[in-house]
Amino acid sequence: EAEEEEEEDEEEEEEEEEEEEEEPQQRGQGEKSATPSRKILDPNTGEPAPVLSSPPPADVSTFLAFPSPEKLLRLGPKSSVLIAQQTDTSDPEKVVSAFLKVSSVFKDEATVRMAVQDAVDALMQKAFNSSSFNSNTFLTRLLVHMGLLKSEDKVKAIANLYGPLMALNHMVQQDYFPKALAPLLLAFVTKPNSALESCSFARHSLLQTLYKV
């Protein structure tokens, strides 16, 4: 009798083991069926979005995250091309963001000034030459971020307009700049504004240039 009981116990144990083995398989199948839906939700798959296959060079992403004149100069002679490559120029909001970050480090020191102007040229030439780029939306959003135009979405205006005004002063003189945008820009730069008044030299320079455009 004892032997029979032992055999029965062994059989029961084997059955339990088999049941335990089945569960992970079912779980695995559940995971497999869940993965396709996850892929569909992933915005990066199957999209012909202009995403670079290589990750952004660390220096460019670092500069765009925390802009400084030193970081811009450290990028070297290819800085302007790298920044333009890293920016989705079909999206006016992203172009505004990149423009403001680049222009925020503007200095009258020749090396920095030229690096900023080169980067602005590469970025804006690529944007304005793109058929999908909406120039009016770009200028409107730029004015909002500069605090010169009110918007329904609460955008925190940048504190110092000196760099952006000096960069605009350069940009509006270039062939790639759509001259049709000049009157709109002029209208907002002439309006009374405390942030503009604190940058009277840059504002005056831009106004003089815009009158000639």
Coordinates of C-alpha atoms in Angstrom, one line a residue:
E1 CA 0.0 0.0 0.0
A2 CA 2.8 2.4 0.9
E3 CA 4.3 1.9 -2.6
E4 CA 1.0 2.6 -4.3
E5 CA 0.6 5.8 -2.4
E6 CA 4.1 6.9 -3.3
E7 CA 3.4 6.3 -7.0
E8 CA 0.2 8.3 -6.8
D9 CA 2.0 11.1 -5.1
E10 CA 4.6 11.1 -7.9
E11 CA 1.9 11.2 -10.6
E12 CA 0.2 14.1 -8.9
E13 CA 3.6 16.0 -8.7
E14 CA 4.2 15.3 -12.4
E15 CA 0.8 16.7 -13.3
E16 CA 1.4 19.8 -11.2
E17 CA 4.8 20.3 -12.9
E18 CA 3.1 20.0 -16.3
E19 CA 0.5 22.6 -15.3
E20 CA 3.2 25.0 -14.1
E21 CA 5.1 24.6 -17.4
E22 CA 2.0 25.5 -19.4
E23 CA 1.5 28.8 -17.7
P24 CA 4.7 30.5 -18.8
Q25 CA 3.9 29.4 -22.4
Q26 CA 0.5 31.1 -22.2
R27 CA 2.1 34.2 -20.8
G28 CA 4.6 34.2 -23.6
Q29 CA 1.9 34.0 -26.2
G30 CA 0.1 36.8 -24.5
E31 CA 3.2 39.0 -24.8
K32 CA 3.6 38.1 -28.5
S33 CA 0.0 39.2 -29.3
A34 CA 0.5 42.4 -27.3
T35 CA 3.6 43.5 -29.2
P36 CA 2.1 44.3 -32.5
S37 CA -0.3 46.8 -30.9
R38 CA 2.6 48.4 -29.1
K39 CA 4.4 48.9 -32.4
I40 CA 1.3 50.5 -34.0
L41 CA 1.3 53.0 -31.1
D42 CA 4.9 53.8 -31.6
P43 CA 5.0 57.1 -33.6
N44 CA 8.5 56.4 -35.0
T45 CA 7.6 53.3 -37.0
G46 CA 6.4 53.5 -40.5
E47 CA 6.6 57.3 -40.5
P48 CA 8.5 59.0 -43.3
A49 CA 9.4 61.7 -40.8
P50 CA 12.8 63.4 -41.4
V51 CA 14.5 61.6 -38.5
L52 CA 18.2 61.2 -38.8
S53 CA 19.4 57.6 -38.7
S54 CA 22.4 58.5 -36.6
P55 CA 21.9 59.9 -33.1
P56 CA 22.5 63.7 -32.7
P57 CA 26.2 64.6 -32.1
A58 CA 26.5 65.1 -28.3
D59 CA 27.9 68.6 -28.8
V60 CA 25.0 69.9 -30.9
S61 CA 22.4 68.5 -28.6
T62 CA 24.3 69.9 -25.6
F63 CA 24.5 73.3 -27.2
L64 CA 20.7 73.3 -28.1
A65 CA 19.8 72.1 -24.6
F66 CA 22.1 74.7 -22.8
P67 CA 23.3 77.3 -25.3
S68 CA 26.4 79.3 -24.7
P69 CA 28.9 81.1 -26.9
E70 CA 31.7 78.7 -25.8
K71 CA 29.7 75.6 -26.8
L72 CA 28.9 77.1 -30.2
L73 CA 32.5 77.9 -30.9
R74 CA 33.5 74.5 -29.7
L75 CA 31.4 72.9 -32.5
G76 CA 33.9 74.3 -35.0
P77 CA 33.4 75.4 -38.6
K78 CA 30.7 72.8 -39.2
S79 CA 28.5 74.2 -36.4
S80 CA 26.0 75.9 -38.7
V81 CA 25.5 72.7 -40.8
L82 CA 25.2 70.5 -37.8
I83 CA 22.5 72.7 -36.1
A84 CA 20.5 72.9 -39.4
Q85 CA 20.7 69.1 -39.7
Q86 CA 19.5 68.6 -36.2
T87 CA 16.4 70.8 -36.7
D88 CA 13.2 69.6 -38.3
T89 CA 12.7 72.6 -40.6
S90 CA 9.3 71.5 -41.7
D91 CA 8.0 72.5 -38.2
P92 CA 8.0 76.3 -37.7
E93 CA 7.9 75.9 -33.9
K94 CA 11.1 73.9 -33.9
V95 CA 12.8 76.4 -36.2
V96 CA 11.7 79.2 -33.8
S97 CA 13.2 77.3 -30.9
A98 CA 16.5 76.7 -32.7
F99 CA 16.7 80.3 -34.0
L100 CA 16.2 81.7 -30.5
K101 CA 18.7 79.3 -28.9
V102 CA 21.4 80.2 -31.5
S103 CA 20.7 83.9 -31.3
S104 CA 20.6 83.9 -27.5
V105 CA 24.4 83.5 -27.4
F106 CA 25.0 86.5 -29.8
K107 CA 27.9 88.7 -28.8
D108 CA 29.5 91.7 -30.6
E109 CA 32.8 89.8 -30.4
A110 CA 33.6 88.9 -34.0
T111 CA 34.1 85.2 -33.7
V112 CA 30.8 84.7 -31.8
R113 CA 28.9 87.1 -34.0
M114 CA 30.0 85.3 -37.2
A115 CA 29.3 81.8 -35.7
V116 CA 25.8 82.9 -34.8
Q117 CA 25.2 84.5 -38.2
D118 CA 26.5 81.4 -40.0
A119 CA 24.2 79.1 -38.0
V120 CA 21.2 81.4 -38.5
D121 CA 21.9 81.5 -42.3
A122 CA 22.2 77.7 -42.5
L123 CA 19.1 77.1 -40.4
M124 CA 16.9 79.7 -42.0
Q125 CA 18.0 79.1 -45.6
K126 CA 17.1 75.4 -45.2
A127 CA 13.7 76.4 -43.7
F128 CA 12.7 79.1 -46.1
N129 CA 13.7 77.0 -49.1
S130 CA 11.6 74.1 -47.9
S131 CA 8.3 73.9 -49.7
S132 CA 6.5 72.6 -46.6
F133 CA 7.7 75.4 -44.4
N134 CA 5.1 78.0 -43.4
S135 CA 7.0 81.4 -43.2
N136 CA 4.1 83.3 -41.8
T137 CA 3.6 80.8 -39.0
F138 CA 7.3 81.0 -38.2
L139 CA 7.3 84.8 -37.9
T140 CA 4.1 84.7 -35.8
R141 CA 5.5 82.1 -33.4
L142 CA 8.8 84.0 -33.2
L143 CA 7.0 87.2 -32.3
V144 CA 5.0 85.3 -29.6
H145 CA 8.2 83.8 -28.1
M146 CA 9.8 87.2 -28.1
G147 CA 6.9 88.6 -26.2
L148 CA 5.9 91.0 -29.0
L149 CA 2.6 89.2 -29.9
K150 CA 0.0 87.8 -27.5
S151 CA -1.0 84.2 -27.9
E152 CA -3.7 82.0 -26.4
D153 CA -1.2 79.4 -25.4
K154 CA 0.8 80.6 -22.4
V155 CA 4.3 81.0 -23.9
K156 CA 7.0 82.3 -21.6
A157 CA 8.6 85.1 -23.5
I158 CA 12.4 85.1 -23.6
A159 CA 14.0 87.6 -21.2
N160 CA 16.6 89.2 -23.4
L161 CA 15.8 90.3 -26.9
Y162 CA 19.3 91.7 -27.8
G163 CA 20.6 88.5 -29.5
P164 CA 17.4 87.7 -31.5
L165 CA 17.1 91.3 -32.7
M166 CA 20.7 91.3 -33.9
A167 CA 20.2 87.9 -35.6
L168 CA 17.0 89.2 -37.2
N169 CA 18.9 92.3 -38.4
H170 CA 21.3 90.0 -40.2
M171 CA 18.7 87.6 -41.5
V172 CA 16.4 90.2 -43.1
Q173 CA 19.3 91.4 -45.3
Q174 CA 19.9 87.9 -46.8
D175 CA 18.5 86.7 -50.1
Y176 CA 16.7 83.8 -48.5
F177 CA 14.5 86.0 -46.4
P178 CA 11.0 86.5 -47.9
K179 CA 10.7 90.2 -48.3
A180 CA 7.0 89.9 -47.9
L181 CA 7.5 89.3 -44.1
A182 CA 9.4 92.6 -43.6
P183 CA 6.2 94.8 -43.1
L184 CA 4.8 92.5 -40.4
L185 CA 8.1 92.4 -38.6
L186 CA 8.4 96.1 -38.8
A187 CA 4.9 96.7 -37.4
F188 CA 5.7 94.7 -34.3
V189 CA 9.2 96.0 -33.7
T190 CA 7.9 99.6 -33.8
K191 CA 5.2 99.0 -31.2
P192 CA 5.9 100.2 -27.6
N193 CA 7.4 97.4 -25.6
S194 CA 9.5 97.5 -22.5
A195 CA 11.6 94.5 -23.6
L196 CA 12.4 96.2 -26.9
E197 CA 13.1 99.5 -25.2
S198 CA 15.8 97.8 -23.0
C199 CA 17.5 96.8 -26.3
S200 CA 17.3 100.2 -28.0
F201 CA 20.5 99.8 -30.0
A202 CA 19.5 96.4 -31.5
R203 CA 16.0 97.6 -32.1
H204 CA 17.1 100.8 -33.8
S205 CA 19.5 98.8 -36.0
L206 CA 16.8 96.4 -37.0
L207 CA 14.3 99.2 -37.8
Q208 CA 16.9 101.0 -40.0
T209 CA 17.5 97.7 -41.9
L210 CA 13.8 96.9 -42.3
Y211 CA 13.1 100.4 -43.8
K212 CA 15.6 99.6 -46.5
V213 CA 14.4 96.0 -47.3

